[in-house]
XYZ file of N, CA, C and O in Angstrom:
736
model
N -158.729 104.123 152.305
C -159.407 102.875 152.551
C -159.355 102.213 151.152
O -159.040 100.707 151.351
N -159.615 102.527 149.961
C -159.503 102.076 148.744
C -158.208 101.379 148.527
O -158.154 100.164 147.873
N -157.230 101.908 148.676
C -155.803 101.534 148.231
C -155.567 100.331 149.218
O -154.964 99.435 148.752
N -155.830 100.346 150.692
C -155.683 99.132 151.669
C -156.409 98.062 150.989
O -156.027 96.827 151.156
N -157.810 98.301 150.693
C -158.485 97.287 150.285
C -158.061 96.452 148.743
O -157.927 95.351 148.900
N -157.531 97.525 147.644
C -156.871 96.985 146.749
C -155.691 96.217 147.077
O -155.318 95.074 146.715
N -154.643 96.546 148.158
C -153.695 95.977 148.554
C -153.840 94.398 149.099
O -153.306 93.450 148.572
N -154.742 94.493 149.994
C -155.184 93.500 150.462
C -155.814 92.302 149.839
O -155.132 91.147 149.549
N -156.921 92.609 148.785
C -157.074 91.818 147.453
C -156.003 91.429 146.600
O -155.999 90.050 146.424
N -155.310 92.185 146.346
C -153.977 91.831 145.288
C -152.997 90.889 146.000
O -152.899 89.876 145.569
N -153.032 90.903 147.582
C -152.156 90.186 148.159
C -152.673 88.701 148.125
O -152.232 87.649 148.224
N -154.190 88.645 148.622
C -154.890 87.556 148.901
C -155.054 86.726 147.345
O -154.708 85.615 147.319
N -155.016 87.473 146.339
C -155.005 86.861 144.646
C -153.787 86.453 144.570
O -153.646 85.072 143.966
N -152.558 86.909 144.979
C -151.130 86.548 144.812
C -151.024 85.259 145.488
O -150.568 84.108 145.060
N -151.512 85.061 146.921
C -151.198 83.932 147.611
C -151.933 82.763 146.949
O -151.577 81.607 146.904
N -153.353 83.021 146.481
C -154.254 82.208 146.043
C -153.988 81.609 144.883
O -154.135 80.272 144.547
N -153.335 82.334 144.030
C -152.880 81.819 142.746
C -151.830 80.886 142.707
O -151.637 79.871 142.085
N -150.881 80.782 143.913
C -150.108 79.577 144.178
C -150.820 78.237 144.304
O -150.352 77.158 144.146
N -152.362 78.159 144.950
C -152.761 77.001 144.951
C -153.114 76.359 143.435
O -153.734 77.086 142.834
N -153.253 75.238 143.442
C -153.821 74.522 142.323
C -155.086 74.814 141.884
O -156.247 75.226 142.870
N -155.879 74.784 140.935
C -157.179 74.662 140.463
C -157.860 73.655 141.369
O -157.327 72.615 141.930
N -159.417 73.681 141.380
C -160.117 72.730 142.174
C -159.557 71.432 142.013
O -159.801 70.844 140.950
N -158.949 71.010 143.472
C -158.577 69.678 143.678
C -159.631 68.660 143.995
O -159.774 67.500 143.755
N -160.794 69.385 144.446
C -161.926 68.687 144.847
C -163.265 69.176 143.938
O -163.874 69.884 144.604
N -163.394 69.049 142.888
C -164.545 69.538 142.214
C -166.246 69.065 142.725
O -167.154 69.598 142.435
N -166.118 68.052 143.165
C -167.430 67.552 143.724
C -167.743 68.454 145.285
O -169.016 68.809 145.595
N -166.857 68.620 146.041
C -166.880 69.453 147.214
C -165.763 70.469 147.584
O -164.952 70.086 148.004
N -165.843 71.598 146.825
C -164.632 72.470 146.857
C -164.321 72.909 148.251
O -165.401 73.256 149.033
N -163.060 73.094 148.725
C -162.619 73.418 149.840
C -163.041 75.060 150.165
O -163.303 75.854 149.166
N -162.963 75.256 151.350
C -163.265 76.889 151.896
C -162.161 77.559 151.151
O -162.593 78.735 150.682
N -160.942 77.410 150.976
C -160.061 78.091 150.293
C -160.531 77.977 148.756
O -160.360 79.242 148.183
N -160.732 76.934 148.250
C -161.386 76.824 146.758
C -162.271 77.762 146.532
O -162.312 78.411 145.605
N -163.233 77.522 147.420
C -164.471 78.733 147.372
C -164.215 80.502 147.383
O -164.308 81.132 146.318
N -163.251 80.594 148.192
C -162.683 82.108 148.462
C -162.022 82.689 146.989
O -161.925 83.347 146.387
N -161.024 81.192 146.625
C -160.332 81.534 145.443
C -161.173 81.791 144.127
O -161.101 82.823 143.753
N -162.222 81.087 144.074
C -163.214 81.307 142.968
C -164.063 82.532 143.139
O -164.159 83.366 142.081
N -164.279 82.913 144.201
C -164.839 84.264 144.708
C -163.924 85.232 144.185
O -164.708 86.155 143.454
N -162.900 85.402 144.550
C -161.839 86.409 144.166
C -161.453 86.605 142.724
O -161.565 87.511 142.352
N -161.633 85.301 141.984
C -161.453 85.333 140.537
C -162.782 85.953 139.975
O -162.486 86.819 138.870
N -164.033 85.436 140.555
C -165.247 86.024 139.864
C -165.138 87.458 139.731
O -165.877 88.042 139.002
N -164.707 87.838 140.993
C -164.852 89.350 141.362
C -163.968 89.992 140.357
O -164.279 91.174 139.973
N -162.701 89.701 140.315
C -161.819 90.307 138.989
C -162.429 90.280 137.756
O -162.541 91.628 137.160
N -162.949 89.043 137.238
C -163.592 89.392 136.134
C -165.092 90.063 136.223
O -165.082 91.033 135.178
N -165.869 90.463 137.071
C -166.944 90.955 137.294
C -166.697 92.601 137.354
O -167.395 93.213 136.599
N -165.378 92.887 138.062
C -165.324 94.227 138.003
C -164.342 94.794 136.695
O -164.530 95.747 136.384
N -164.113 93.661 135.654
C -163.740 94.326 134.350
C -165.210 94.923 133.560
O -164.794 95.748 132.855
N -166.197 94.737 134.269
C -167.320 95.209 133.607
C -167.981 96.443 134.339
O -169.017 96.943 133.892
N -167.200 96.687 135.632
C -168.016 97.690 136.416
C -166.951 98.919 136.895
O -167.297 99.834 136.491
N -166.058 98.585 137.442
C -165.111 99.625 137.876
C -163.585 99.454 137.431
O -163.028 100.477 137.635
N -163.072 98.288 136.898
C -161.455 98.137 136.403
C -161.744 97.374 135.088
O -161.473 96.474 134.946
N -162.126 98.223 134.172
C -162.136 97.475 132.734
C -160.656 97.039 132.350
O -159.584 97.595 132.949
N -160.632 95.988 131.632
C -159.142 95.685 131.153
C -158.396 96.709 130.509
O -159.119 97.794 129.796
N -157.064 96.637 130.832
C -156.230 98.075 130.218
C -156.344 97.979 128.574
O -156.349 96.675 128.099
N -156.098 98.952 128.061
C -155.976 99.196 126.797
C -154.361 99.585 126.470
O -153.943 100.042 127.388
N -154.208 99.412 125.294
C -152.706 99.919 124.749
C -152.647 101.274 124.253
O -151.589 101.855 124.067
N -154.185 101.978 124.171
C -154.004 103.306 123.515
C -154.094 103.395 122.057
O -154.203 104.369 121.445
N -154.169 102.281 121.582
C -153.777 102.087 119.936
C -155.313 101.530 119.309
O -156.138 101.155 119.988
N -155.208 101.477 118.182
C -156.369 101.174 117.348
C -157.809 101.558 117.518
O -158.755 101.023 117.987
N -157.973 102.950 117.806
C -159.285 103.861 118.177
C -160.131 103.517 117.003
O -160.098 103.254 116.077
N -161.538 102.943 117.629
C -162.677 102.756 116.917
C -163.723 103.932 117.386
O -164.070 103.567 118.577
N -164.381 104.709 116.687
C -165.142 105.587 117.034
C -166.517 105.179 116.832
O -166.747 105.213 115.456
N -167.395 104.621 117.836
C -168.713 103.898 117.232
C -170.015 105.321 117.147
O -170.929 104.760 116.547
N -169.462 106.318 117.521
C -170.562 107.445 117.401
C -171.032 107.882 118.949
O -171.531 108.729 119.001
N -171.020 106.774 119.737
C -171.422 106.837 120.817
C -170.094 106.771 121.794
O -170.205 107.064 123.112
N -169.172 105.929 121.568
C -168.144 105.534 122.535
C -166.976 105.164 121.481
O -167.080 104.882 120.464
N -165.738 105.522 122.128
C -164.631 105.604 121.494
C -163.875 103.968 122.253
O -163.603 103.926 123.173
N -163.505 103.156 121.440
C -162.946 101.773 122.096
C -161.230 101.993 121.495
O -161.149 102.387 120.496
N -160.682 101.238 122.259
C -159.514 100.804 122.083
C -158.926 99.618 122.141
O -159.736 98.911 122.927
N -157.771 99.208 121.448
C -157.471 97.495 121.664
C -157.005 97.043 123.058
O -156.434 98.014 123.775
N -157.813 95.865 123.413
C -157.102 95.920 124.611
C -155.936 94.991 124.576
O -155.308 94.432 123.788
N -155.001 95.328 125.995
C -153.610 95.099 126.202
C -153.350 93.874 126.392
O -152.089 93.098 126.134
N -154.130 93.155 127.288
C -154.139 91.689 127.667
C -154.115 90.751 126.740
O -155.224 90.434 125.734
N -153.007 90.193 126.232
C -152.948 89.205 125.248
C -153.831 87.738 125.459
O -153.988 87.277 124.514
N -154.237 87.743 126.816
C -154.927 86.514 127.109
C -156.491 86.917 126.545
O -157.067 85.896 126.595
N -156.766 88.006 126.131
C -158.174 88.371 125.471
C -158.068 88.885 124.082
O -158.237 90.308 124.044
N -157.612 88.276 123.309
C -157.323 88.853 122.007
C -158.657 89.246 121.105
O -158.825 90.046 120.463
N -159.871 88.474 121.808
C -160.898 88.817 120.909
C -162.443 88.327 121.776
O -161.790 88.349 123.025
N -163.412 88.434 121.410
C -164.614 88.774 122.226
C -164.757 87.459 122.894
O -165.155 87.065 123.835
N -164.602 86.112 121.885
C -164.681 84.792 122.476
C -163.781 84.581 123.449
O -164.430 83.755 124.171
N -162.698 84.870 123.874
C -161.676 84.512 124.752
C -162.316 85.340 125.995
O -162.319 84.726 127.019
N -162.792 86.362 126.063
C -163.374 87.058 126.942
C -164.601 86.084 127.492
O -164.873 86.362 128.864
N -165.287 86.030 126.503
C -166.797 85.314 127.025
C -166.254 83.975 127.805
O -166.904 83.617 128.616
N -165.438 83.360 127.282
C -165.106 82.051 127.912
C -164.787 82.292 129.329
O -165.188 81.479 130.058
N -163.852 83.232 129.298
C -163.580 83.743 130.972
C -164.644 83.840 131.638
O -164.556 83.621 132.810
N -165.719 84.639 131.235
C -166.663 85.014 131.713
C -167.572 83.898 132.185
O -168.001 83.479 133.430
N -167.860 83.146 131.316
C -168.616 81.602 131.482
C -167.688 80.748 132.435
O -168.217 79.875 133.100
N -166.642 81.085 132.637
C -165.685 80.198 133.605
C -165.946 80.401 135.067
O -166.164 79.477 136.138
N -166.593 81.788 135.478
C -166.733 82.215 136.574
C -168.168 82.022 136.731
O -168.873 82.027 137.959
N -169.421 82.339 135.777
C -170.506 82.473 136.368
C -171.595 81.614 135.416
O -171.010 80.997 134.465
N -172.690 81.139 135.894
C -173.595 80.254 135.297
C -174.000 80.863 133.972
O -173.604 82.081 133.801
N -174.379 80.240 132.985
C -174.508 80.364 131.696
C -175.621 81.842 131.653
O -175.411 82.565 130.775
N -176.729 81.701 132.527
C -177.790 82.892 132.372
C -176.920 84.149 132.883
O -177.118 85.339 132.247
N -176.249 84.095 133.908
C -175.551 85.282 134.478
C -174.481 85.820 133.467
O -174.204 87.067 133.186
N -173.608 85.015 132.988
C -172.466 85.215 132.153
C -173.259 86.155 130.850
O -172.498 86.795 130.536
N -174.412 85.505 130.456
C -174.994 85.956 129.211
C -175.641 87.512 129.458
O -175.311 88.270 128.658
N -175.807 87.660 130.709
C -176.650 88.962 131.213
C -175.128 89.728 131.255
O -175.188 90.960 130.769
N -174.137 89.384 131.676
C -172.790 90.421 132.041
C -172.570 90.852 130.760
O -172.339 92.202 130.366
N -172.402 89.900 129.762
C -171.803 90.202 128.522
C -172.630 91.213 127.654
O -172.513 92.270 127.143
N -174.142 90.718 127.626
C -174.824 91.310 126.789
C -175.342 92.972 127.304
O -175.625 93.488 126.452
N -175.087 93.198 128.760
C -175.658 94.367 129.149
C -174.502 95.230 129.114
O -174.644 96.587 129.382
N -173.231 94.839 128.768
C -172.185 95.785 128.851
C -172.086 96.152 127.156
O -171.985 95.570 126.202
N -171.617 97.465 127.322
C -171.284 98.341 125.912
C -169.759 98.485 126.226
O -169.313 99.514 125.195
N -168.907 97.966 127.340
C -167.845 98.313 127.280
C -166.846 97.595 126.513
O -165.640 98.271 126.160
N -167.223 96.810 125.811
C -166.151 95.790 124.982
C -166.944 95.411 123.784
O -168.107 95.335 123.651
N -166.160 95.591 122.565
C -166.645 95.009 121.465
C -165.797 94.587 120.472
O -164.172 94.863 120.849
N -165.769 93.727 119.403
C -164.849 93.144 118.607
C -165.155 94.003 117.339
O -165.990 93.857 116.558
N -163.852 94.262 116.777
C -163.801 95.064 115.607
C -162.451 93.979 114.849
O -161.374 94.017 115.215
N -162.708 93.909 113.592
C -161.707 92.939 112.858
C -161.095 91.565 113.430
O -159.737 91.613 113.482
N -161.844 91.085 114.458
C -161.402 89.930 115.109
C -160.446 90.452 116.279
O -159.861 89.464 116.759
N -160.465 91.739 116.658
C -159.489 92.191 117.995
C -160.566 92.407 119.036
O -161.783 93.315 118.589
N -160.251 92.377 120.378
C -161.095 92.938 121.378
C -160.625 94.237 121.723
O -159.737 94.646 121.649
N -161.769 95.089 121.811
C -161.668 96.552 122.003
C -162.238 96.816 123.465
O -163.573 96.221 123.757
N -161.950 97.981 124.039
C -162.671 98.375 125.230
C -162.888 99.723 125.508
O -161.655 100.510 124.901
N -163.707 100.309 126.069
C -164.238 101.843 125.930
C -163.696 102.114 127.458
O -164.317 101.545 128.266
N -162.409 102.690 127.799
C -162.062 102.525 128.996
C -162.615 103.603 129.997
O -162.185 104.528 130.469
N -163.769 103.282 130.342
C -164.725 104.085 131.092
C -165.081 103.139 132.180
O -165.330 102.167 132.125
N -165.483 103.614 133.388
C -166.119 102.752 134.694
C -166.852 103.601 135.274
O -166.794 104.687 135.297
N -167.661 103.030 135.986
C -168.257 103.405 137.181
C -167.593 103.944 138.322
O -166.678 103.280 138.589
N -168.104 104.892 138.865
C -167.637 105.323 140.020
C -167.381 104.435 141.218
O -168.425 103.969 141.197
N -166.475 104.335 141.967
C -166.287 103.716 143.113
C -167.153 104.363 144.369
O -167.223 105.552 144.378
N -167.786 103.677 145.158
C -168.421 103.905 146.479
C -167.485 104.106 147.452
O -167.082 103.144 148.197
N -166.677 105.426 147.870
C -166.007 105.539 149.055
C -166.649 105.004 150.404
O -165.515 104.891 151.434
N -167.605 105.122 150.516
C -168.263 104.469 151.731
C -168.237 102.930 152.041
O -168.457 102.764 153.178
N -167.911 102.317 151.300
C -167.748 100.711 151.568
C -166.402 100.435 151.868
O -165.577 101.025 151.482
N -166.616 99.836 153.065
C -165.415 99.260 153.752
C -165.151 97.832 152.979
O -165.585 97.640 152.214
N -164.022 97.234 153.673
C -163.431 95.845 153.460
C -164.440 94.897 153.876
O -165.045 94.991 154.882
N -164.992 94.115 153.019
C -166.151 93.198 153.278
C -165.369 91.907 153.925
O -164.284 91.638 153.638
N -166.349 91.299 154.647
C -165.994 90.045 155.185
C -166.952 89.071 154.639
O -168.037 89.172 154.349
N -166.312 87.454 154.743
C -167.182 86.537 154.132
C -167.329 85.322 154.869
O -166.517 84.847 155.615
N -168.566 84.933 154.965
C -168.965 83.818 155.598
C -169.478 82.794 154.387
O -170.443 83.059 154.114
N -169.003 81.534 154.662
C -169.209 80.374 153.751
C -170.289 79.635 154.321
O -169.929 78.852 155.638
N -171.539 79.323 153.712
C -172.584 78.586 154.272
C -172.770 77.348 153.287
O -173.218 77.685 152.010
N -172.605 75.974 153.569
C -172.689 75.004 152.492
C -174.322 74.865 152.791
O -174.680 73.800 153.781
N -175.125 74.933 151.882
C -176.605 74.836 152.086
C -176.851 73.314 151.524
O -177.790 72.791 151.945
N -176.012 73.039 150.704
C -176.415 71.613 149.890
C -175.226 71.033 149.253
O -174.095 71.836 148.857
N -175.062 69.713 148.616
C -174.018 69.182 148.097
C -173.958 70.102 146.764
O -172.702 69.836 145.906
N -174.844 70.827 146.313
C -174.556 71.602 144.932
C -174.899 73.127 145.201
O -174.924 73.759 144.012
N -174.962 73.429 146.419
C -175.071 74.846 146.579
C -174.312 75.327 147.870
O -174.505 74.984 148.833
N -173.292 76.490 147.779
C -172.712 77.127 148.837
C -172.945 78.504 148.656
O -172.525 79.166 147.627
N -173.414 79.044 149.845
C -173.672 80.342 149.791
C -172.387 81.124 150.721
O -172.182 80.648 151.402
N -172.003 82.326 149.832
C -170.875 83.128 150.370
C -171.751 84.554 150.930
O -172.449 85.243 149.936
N -171.999 84.257 152.250
C -172.580 85.648 152.756
C -171.719 86.568 153.027
O -170.499 86.585 153.966
N -171.725 87.694 152.281
C -170.833 88.819 152.539
C -171.516 90.013 152.945
O -172.437 90.669 152.779
N -170.685 90.304 154.372
C -171.159 91.624 155.046
C -169.985 92.796 154.183
O -168.945 92.800 154.682
N -170.501 93.783 153.944
C -169.969 95.159 153.604
C -170.114 96.236 154.220
O -171.223 96.802 154.469
N -169.286 96.899 155.146
C -169.583 98.032 156.001
C -169.641 99.330 155.200
O -168.829 99.439 154.616
N -170.526 100.310 155.587
C -171.033 101.394 154.784
C -170.581 102.276 155.884
O -171.192 102.397 157.006
N -169.607 103.069 155.762
C -168.948 104.199 156.621
C -169.942 105.565 156.071
O -170.452 106.027 155.314
N -169.971 106.426 157.167
C -170.615 107.838 157.157
C -170.076 108.744 155.893
O -170.984 108.932 154.872
N -168.963 108.792 155.877
C -168.514 109.803 155.096
C -166.733 109.945 155.055
O -166.247 110.721 155.902
N -166.330 108.829 154.616
C -164.642 108.701 154.958
C -164.186 109.733 154.252
O -162.838 109.886 154.550
N -164.609 110.334 153.154
C -163.677 111.221 152.250
C -163.677 112.462 153.203
O -162.505 112.915 153.207
N -164.668 112.966 154.182
C -164.251 113.808 155.335
C -163.935 113.443 156.514
O -164.164 114.125 157.453
N -163.275 112.155 156.593
C -162.941 111.609 157.984
C -163.893 111.063 158.985
O -163.486 110.472 159.981
N -165.141 110.836 158.552
C -166.342 110.226 159.318
C -166.264 108.616 158.826
O -167.034 108.477 157.876
N -165.351 107.825 159.680
C -165.266 106.594 159.441
C -165.957 105.804 160.055
O -166.126 104.592 160.448
N -167.040 106.143 160.874
C -167.904 105.140 161.889
C -168.955 104.657 160.683
O -169.255 105.187 159.713
N -169.226 103.303 161.055
C -169.926 102.517 160.242
C -171.692 102.624 160.549
O -171.966 102.704 161.783
N -172.272 103.088 159.479
C -173.808 103.456 159.703
C -174.645 102.308 158.940
O -175.927 102.360 159.803
N -174.009 101.432 158.688
C -174.865 100.330 157.912
C -174.046 99.218 157.722
O -173.068 99.486 157.549
N -174.535 97.966 157.673
C -173.808 96.789 157.085
C -174.698 96.198 156.042
O -175.615 95.565 156.518
N -174.234 96.091 154.822
C -174.794 95.363 153.608
C -174.586 94.246 153.794
O -173.516 93.754 153.353
N -175.514 92.935 153.797
C -175.307 91.877 153.451
C -175.691 91.359 152.302
O -176.835 91.589 151.927
N -174.989 90.638 151.472
C -175.273 90.093 150.269
C -175.008 88.596 150.251
O -174.019 88.334 150.512
N -175.493 87.839 149.583
C -175.789 86.479 149.283
C -175.190 85.890 148.042
O -175.584 86.529 147.127
N -174.115 85.451 147.365
C -173.553 85.087 146.581
C -173.398 83.592 146.163
O -172.745 82.739 146.836
N -174.645 83.131 145.649
C -174.875 81.731 145.365
C -173.604 80.815 144.596
O -173.709 81.449 143.394
N -173.049 80.188 145.269
C -171.881 79.472 144.365
C -172.786 77.978 144.050
O -172.661 76.941 144.827
N -173.172 77.597 142.861
C -173.602 76.319 142.558
C -173.073 75.503 141.526
O -172.060 76.026 140.724
N -173.199 74.214 141.833
C -172.790 73.109 141.024
C -173.512 72.938 139.808
O -174.838 73.030 139.785
N -172.971 73.119 138.360
C -173.419 72.965 137.187
C -172.810 71.856 136.451
O -171.864 71.139 136.973
N -173.307 71.769 135.421
C -173.014 70.476 134.310
C -171.489 70.943 134.027
O -170.803 70.282 133.461
N -171.130 72.518 133.943
C -169.760 72.679 133.686
C -168.815 72.991 134.718
O -167.674 73.558 134.750
N -169.313 72.680 136.090
C -168.387 72.801 137.322
C -169.231 73.725 138.195
O -170.387 74.394 137.814
N -168.496 74.311 139.231
C -169.071 75.232 140.065
C -169.063 76.697 139.689
O -167.975 77.055 138.944
N -170.133 77.338 139.682
C -170.261 78.599 139.087
C -171.046 79.539 139.945
O -171.818 79.002 140.797
N -170.889 80.843 140.155
C -171.878 81.831 140.859
C -172.747 82.312 139.767
O -172.948 82.569 138.554
N -174.008 82.221 140.500
C -175.211 82.240 139.745
C -175.902 83.648 140.186
O -176.789 83.904 139.446
N -175.226 84.612 141.077
C -175.491 86.021 141.361
C -174.417 86.647 141.497
O -173.335 86.107 142.348
N -174.288 87.796 141.227
C -172.694 88.526 141.587
C -173.397 90.095 141.484
O -174.045 90.748 140.725
N -172.529 90.787 142.353
C -172.716 92.278 142.149
C -171.298 92.907 142.704
O -170.469 92.073 143.349
N -171.166 94.004 142.306
C -169.789 94.761 142.922
C -169.771 95.124 144.533
O -170.880 95.195 145.014
N -168.737 94.542 145.002
C -168.419 95.146 146.484
C -167.667 96.398 146.880
O -167.733 96.922 147.585
N -167.549 97.245 145.512
C -166.628 98.448 145.490
C -167.856 99.337 145.244
O -168.462 99.694 144.621
């Protein structure tokens, strides 16, 4: 199930990458909102389940975690990572995401990652999204995630559906998510 979801998200991201960045900053289209959600989900998951890849070099031991240099050249330092997080989330949420994480550190001007992550919840199925335009400055993404009984042991009947609202709000810096959580 997780592999299928990963492949689906990868395919959606590949298709959505072909579209230009927001052509309508005043009122993004549904496709633009979905694309922004997918990008925000990718960035958020760097701090939850899928940290940036390491090249396995430049080991730094801080006494409680071991860090390695980040392999992605788009993020050479902490400022580049913070900039990317701030592109997806409101200032308050971005600050919380960065400050709450011990996964990333900068040493000698280079970004390092402790390649540990939270375990995935195998009971979560593929989420569906409903877009609700609350006002000219707020769009809610109502995300429904099915929770299965025990898919590891073949019990895939849905026992619950979790509904989460992801507010997408217009800020002075553009549209950003003001709340986010992992769907995995």
